[in-house]
Amino acid sequence: MNLTVIGCWGAYPEKNEATSGYLVECEGSHILLDCGSGVLSRLQNHCALEQLDAVVLTHMHADHMADVYSLEFAILILMQIGRRSKPLDMYVNEKELGSLAFEYPDYVRVHPVRAGEERTIGHVRLQFSETVHEIPSLAVKLTSREGRTLVYSGDTGYCQAIIDLARSADVLMIESSFYDFQAGRMKGHLTAGEAGKIAALAGVGQTILTHFPHYGDLNQLVLEASRHYAGQIRLAYGGMQIHI
């Protein structure tokens, strides 16, 4: 299983970059986790849209799904001109289905998912867990046939659910929206220290911090997470590639 970071910023993209978007490739399947602002353009550096099999949306905030409507038109055009042979599958929290308004359901097939449910895309098994956020939001665990695991937190506050989902994962990609001095100022997001605590309690193999603030020294996030977690911690960046 291979992971490519398409975008890693919270709220809005930095210049020439993107908000949340992560491409997972496994045994011929191409799965996009979230499709935020700027993701569609940058995604095509790593995956032709004809190859994209599925999109998983963790929740309906714009920095996680702003580009899905442009993606819908891309799929429509590619199928009309014969460059793509099948609709795109999109997996969405069932509590948020009313927030989507696709114009061409024959080209984007929406599948509702819920916490505790499992789905399979190609040879990849997906498990979902509801997290703590301002609106309904899901974390997702992807498991390859060989048993390699990636957990993506989406947006979440500190909760037992993400610890349980990430238990013994090879890679935990977890939001780190705030510095430790900001603890308690905003519900539904993690400080770097809280992300480190979750990684330690879950016993994950390595941790990738993502969903960054637009201020401060991001290397401070690694330092704060490392006070709780002794394993490898890395900052996500656009174009980052990890073999799992």
Tab-separated table of C-alpha atoms in Angstrom:
chain	number	residue	atom	x	y	z
A	1	MET	CA	0.000	0.000	0.000
A	2	ASN	CA	1.334	3.427	-0.976
A	3	LEU	CA	0.249	6.801	0.393
A	4	THR	CA	0.759	10.121	-1.393
A	5	VAL	CA	-0.069	13.382	0.368
A	6	ILE	CA	-1.861	15.659	-2.101
A	7	GLY	CA	-2.642	18.414	0.399
A	8	CYS	CA	-2.183	18.859	4.130
A	9	TRP	CA	-3.376	22.336	5.156
A	10	GLY	CA	-6.314	23.118	7.389
A	11	ALA	CA	-8.947	25.728	6.500
A	12	TYR	CA	-7.410	26.984	3.223
A	13	PRO	CA	-4.460	26.058	1.011
A	14	GLU	CA	-1.128	27.803	1.144
A	15	LYS	CA	0.082	29.256	-2.199
A	16	ASN	CA	0.311	26.511	-4.866
A	17	GLU	CA	-0.756	23.866	-2.349
A	18	ALA	CA	-3.964	22.180	-1.172
A	19	THR	CA	-6.025	21.352	1.878
A	20	SER	CA	-6.862	17.773	2.887
A	21	GLY	CA	-6.359	15.129	0.219
A	22	TYR	CA	-4.496	11.807	0.411
A	23	LEU	CA	-4.116	9.221	-2.348
A	24	VAL	CA	-3.888	5.544	-1.398
A	25	GLU	CA	-2.789	3.043	-4.048
A	26	CYS	CA	-3.018	-0.673	-3.369
A	27	GLU	CA	-2.994	-3.597	-5.831
A	28	GLY	CA	-4.355	-1.498	-8.682
A	29	SER	CA	-6.944	0.434	-6.663
A	30	HIS	CA	-6.724	4.222	-6.358
A	31	ILE	CA	-8.582	5.701	-3.385
A	32	LEU	CA	-8.668	9.396	-2.504
A	33	LEU	CA	-9.218	10.286	1.149
A	34	ASP	CA	-10.897	13.713	1.184
A	35	CYS	CA	-10.934	16.176	-1.707
A	36	GLY	CA	-10.369	19.647	-0.328
A	37	SER	CA	-9.520	22.930	-2.001
A	38	GLY	CA	-6.718	22.572	-4.558
A	39	VAL	CA	-6.691	18.776	-4.406
A	40	LEU	CA	-8.149	18.037	-7.852
A	41	SER	CA	-5.419	19.906	-9.713
A	42	ARG	CA	-2.542	18.458	-7.683
A	43	LEU	CA	-3.972	14.935	-7.684
A	44	GLN	CA	-3.388	14.676	-11.431
A	45	ASN	CA	0.365	14.857	-10.863
A	46	HIS	CA	0.100	11.431	-9.243
A	47	CYS	CA	-3.031	9.743	-10.597
A	48	ALA	CA	-4.923	10.164	-13.850
A	49	LEU	CA	-8.587	10.814	-13.171
A	50	GLU	CA	-9.407	7.858	-15.413
A	51	GLN	CA	-7.693	5.645	-12.802
A	52	LEU	CA	-9.419	6.992	-9.698
A	53	ASP	CA	-11.717	4.327	-8.243
A	54	ALA	CA	-13.187	5.943	-5.142
A	55	VAL	CA	-13.279	8.977	-2.888
A	56	VAL	CA	-13.860	8.769	0.858
A	57	LEU	CA	-15.120	11.989	2.437
A	58	THR	CA	-14.569	12.166	6.170
A	59	HIS	CA	-16.937	15.139	6.553
A	60	MET	CA	-18.513	18.068	4.751
A	61	HIS	CA	-16.299	20.993	5.716
A	62	ALA	CA	-14.965	22.753	2.612
A	63	ASP	CA	-11.293	22.076	3.331
A	64	HIS	CA	-12.121	18.367	3.021
A	65	MET	CA	-14.561	18.341	0.105
A	66	ALA	CA	-14.493	21.637	-1.834
A	67	ASP	CA	-13.212	20.051	-5.063
A	68	VAL	CA	-15.735	17.199	-5.324
A	69	TYR	CA	-18.097	19.194	-7.544
A	70	SER	CA	-15.355	19.937	-10.056
A	71	LEU	CA	-14.401	16.267	-9.832
A	72	GLU	CA	-17.986	15.336	-10.712
A	73	PHE	CA	-17.747	17.327	-13.950
A	74	ALA	CA	-14.368	15.768	-14.716
A	75	ILE	CA	-15.863	12.274	-14.432
A	76	LEU	CA	-18.829	13.324	-16.583
A	77	ILE	CA	-16.593	14.643	-19.353
A	78	LEU	CA	-14.142	11.746	-19.245
A	79	MET	CA	-16.977	9.229	-19.577
A	80	GLN	CA	-18.658	11.192	-22.365
A	81	ILE	CA	-15.478	11.295	-24.448
A	82	GLY	CA	-14.715	7.617	-23.768
A	83	ARG	CA	-11.608	8.046	-21.645
A	84	ARG	CA	-13.274	6.639	-18.530
A	85	SER	CA	-15.492	3.557	-18.525
A	86	LYS	CA	-17.141	3.606	-15.085
A	87	PRO	CA	-18.709	6.051	-12.603
A	88	LEU	CA	-16.787	7.201	-9.554
A	89	ASP	CA	-17.731	5.689	-6.192
A	90	MET	CA	-17.933	8.165	-3.314
A	91	TYR	CA	-18.258	7.075	0.321
A	92	VAL	CA	-19.932	9.594	2.628
A	93	ASN	CA	-21.036	9.609	6.255
A	94	GLU	CA	-24.735	8.737	6.169
A	95	LYS	CA	-25.402	11.618	8.590
A	96	GLU	CA	-24.102	14.083	5.993
A	97	LEU	CA	-25.791	12.842	2.823
A	98	GLY	CA	-28.136	15.817	2.796
A	99	SER	CA	-25.146	18.156	2.465
A	100	LEU	CA	-24.221	16.807	-0.984
A	101	ALA	CA	-25.971	17.946	-4.158
A	102	PHE	CA	-24.460	16.201	-7.178
A	103	GLU	CA	-26.111	17.019	-10.501
A	104	TYR	CA	-25.181	13.779	-12.277
A	105	PRO	CA	-25.750	10.725	-10.044
A	106	ASP	CA	-25.099	8.427	-13.002
A	107	TYR	CA	-21.480	9.548	-12.952
A	108	VAL	CA	-20.824	9.783	-9.209
A	109	ARG	CA	-22.337	6.967	-7.148
A	110	VAL	CA	-22.711	7.982	-3.501
A	111	HIS	CA	-22.519	5.229	-0.877
A	112	PRO	CA	-23.571	6.054	2.696
A	113	VAL	CA	-21.318	4.665	5.429
A	114	ARG	CA	-21.564	4.710	9.199
A	115	ALA	CA	-19.319	4.173	12.198
A	116	GLY	CA	-18.614	0.489	12.818
A	117	GLU	CA	-19.257	-0.415	9.195
A	118	GLU	CA	-16.786	-2.098	6.831
A	119	ARG	CA	-16.484	-1.680	3.066
A	120	THR	CA	-14.138	-3.157	0.482
A	121	ILE	CA	-12.620	-1.310	-2.465
A	122	GLY	CA	-10.622	-3.680	-4.639
A	123	HIS	CA	-8.475	-5.586	-2.153
A	124	VAL	CA	-8.560	-2.849	0.489
A	125	ARG	CA	-10.779	-3.178	3.561
A	126	LEU	CA	-12.116	0.067	5.030
A	127	GLN	CA	-13.380	0.486	8.597
A	128	PHE	CA	-15.001	3.645	9.935
A	129	SER	CA	-15.256	5.268	13.340
A	130	GLU	CA	-17.072	8.472	14.298
A	131	THR	CA	-14.890	11.125	15.870
A	132	VAL	CA	-15.477	14.341	17.833
A	133	HIS	CA	-15.967	17.351	15.569
A	134	GLU	CA	-18.351	20.287	15.047
A	135	ILE	CA	-20.260	18.251	12.455
A	136	PRO	CA	-20.441	14.468	11.968
A	137	SER	CA	-17.007	13.225	10.948
A	138	LEU	CA	-15.465	9.812	10.363
A	139	ALA	CA	-11.974	8.443	10.762
A	140	VAL	CA	-11.054	5.597	8.420
A	141	LYS	CA	-8.763	2.583	8.658
A	142	LEU	CA	-7.491	0.946	5.466
A	143	THR	CA	-6.111	-2.599	5.544
A	144	SER	CA	-4.364	-4.324	2.637
A	145	ARG	CA	-4.594	-8.049	1.861
A	146	GLU	CA	-1.190	-8.458	3.505
A	147	GLY	CA	-2.514	-6.868	6.693
A	148	ARG	CA	-0.721	-3.509	6.387
A	149	THR	CA	-2.755	-0.717	7.933
A	150	LEU	CA	-3.187	3.041	7.531
A	151	VAL	CA	-5.454	5.089	9.785
A	152	TYR	CA	-6.535	8.611	8.802
A	153	SER	CA	-8.124	10.655	11.554
A	154	GLY	CA	-9.968	13.232	9.469
A	155	ASP	CA	-10.841	16.085	11.812
A	156	THR	CA	-11.259	15.140	15.454
A	157	GLY	CA	-10.922	16.220	19.016
A	158	TYR	CA	-9.334	13.909	21.568
A	159	CYS	CA	-11.465	10.772	21.924
A	160	GLN	CA	-11.214	7.062	22.660
A	161	ALA	CA	-12.670	6.155	19.265
A	162	ILE	CA	-9.586	7.245	17.307
A	163	ILE	CA	-7.301	5.442	19.762
A	164	ASP	CA	-9.276	2.223	19.300
A	165	LEU	CA	-9.371	2.504	15.515
A	166	ALA	CA	-5.625	3.193	15.313
A	167	ARG	CA	-4.598	0.333	17.594
A	168	SER	CA	-1.296	-1.132	16.270
A	169	ALA	CA	-1.664	0.604	12.885
A	170	ASP	CA	1.472	0.723	10.753
A	171	VAL	CA	0.862	4.396	9.950
A	172	LEU	CA	-1.347	6.924	11.715
A	173	MET	CA	-2.021	10.093	9.742
A	174	ILE	CA	-3.495	12.427	12.297
A	175	GLU	CA	-4.603	16.026	12.365
A	176	SER	CA	-2.503	18.504	14.343
A	177	SER	CA	-4.378	21.769	14.076
A	178	PHE	CA	-3.015	23.540	17.134
A	179	TYR	CA	0.047	24.021	19.275
A	180	ASP	CA	-0.030	22.870	22.876
A	181	PHE	CA	-0.380	26.389	24.252
A	182	GLN	CA	-3.765	26.557	22.479
A	183	ALA	CA	-5.208	23.511	24.275
A	184	GLY	CA	-8.886	23.911	25.079
A	185	ARG	CA	-9.475	26.899	22.801
A	186	MET	CA	-11.273	25.003	20.034
A	187	LYS	CA	-13.382	21.855	20.205
A	188	GLY	CA	-13.174	19.219	17.503
A	189	HIS	CA	-9.458	19.507	16.769
A	190	LEU	CA	-6.192	18.226	18.242
A	191	THR	CA	-3.087	19.869	19.554
A	192	ALA	CA	0.197	18.243	18.577
A	193	GLY	CA	0.595	16.942	22.105
A	194	GLU	CA	-2.817	15.284	21.991
A	195	ALA	CA	-1.931	13.710	18.632
A	196	GLY	CA	1.227	12.305	20.241
A	197	LYS	CA	-0.751	10.887	23.154
A	198	ILE	CA	-3.159	9.145	20.780
A	199	ALA	CA	-0.270	7.655	18.784
A	200	ALA	CA	1.373	6.388	21.973
A	201	LEU	CA	-1.787	4.885	23.449
A	202	ALA	CA	-2.639	3.213	20.135
A	203	GLY	CA	0.876	1.818	19.740
A	204	VAL	CA	1.219	2.802	16.103
A	205	GLY	CA	4.308	2.153	13.992
A	206	GLN	CA	4.800	5.738	12.805
A	207	THR	CA	2.891	8.993	12.919
A	208	ILE	CA	2.303	11.569	10.193
A	209	LEU	CA	1.052	14.950	11.418
A	210	THR	CA	-1.231	16.843	9.034
A	211	HIS	CA	-4.009	19.497	8.767
A	212	PHE	CA	-1.681	22.305	9.760
A	213	PRO	CA	-2.200	25.828	11.098
A	214	HIS	CA	-0.994	28.717	8.937
A	215	TYR	CA	1.231	30.284	11.580
A	216	GLY	CA	4.081	29.380	13.882
A	217	ASP	CA	6.939	26.935	13.301
A	218	LEU	CA	5.465	23.613	12.183
A	219	ASN	CA	8.546	21.793	13.493
A	220	GLN	CA	7.267	22.719	16.952
A	221	LEU	CA	4.353	20.356	16.311
A	222	VAL	CA	6.769	17.434	15.994
A	223	LEU	CA	8.534	18.441	19.195
A	224	GLU	CA	5.274	18.642	21.118
A	225	ALA	CA	3.993	15.301	19.797
A	226	SER	CA	7.332	13.626	20.607
A	227	ARG	CA	6.941	14.448	24.294
A	228	HIS	CA	4.319	11.699	24.403
A	229	TYR	CA	5.169	9.366	21.507
A	230	ALA	CA	8.610	7.799	21.084
A	231	GLY	CA	8.138	6.487	17.545
A	232	GLN	CA	8.869	8.193	14.248
A	233	ILE	CA	6.938	11.441	13.711
A	234	ARG	CA	6.928	13.275	10.398
A	235	LEU	CA	5.233	16.365	9.037
A	236	ALA	CA	3.092	15.804	5.960
A	237	TYR	CA	3.843	17.840	2.842
A	238	GLY	CA	2.414	17.993	-0.646
A	239	GLY	CA	3.915	15.197	-2.743
A	240	MET	CA	5.104	13.181	0.264
A	241	GLN	CA	5.080	9.449	-0.524
A	242	ILE	CA	5.095	6.592	1.998
A	243	HIS	CA	5.202	2.858	1.346
A	244	ILE	CA	3.213	0.995	3.977
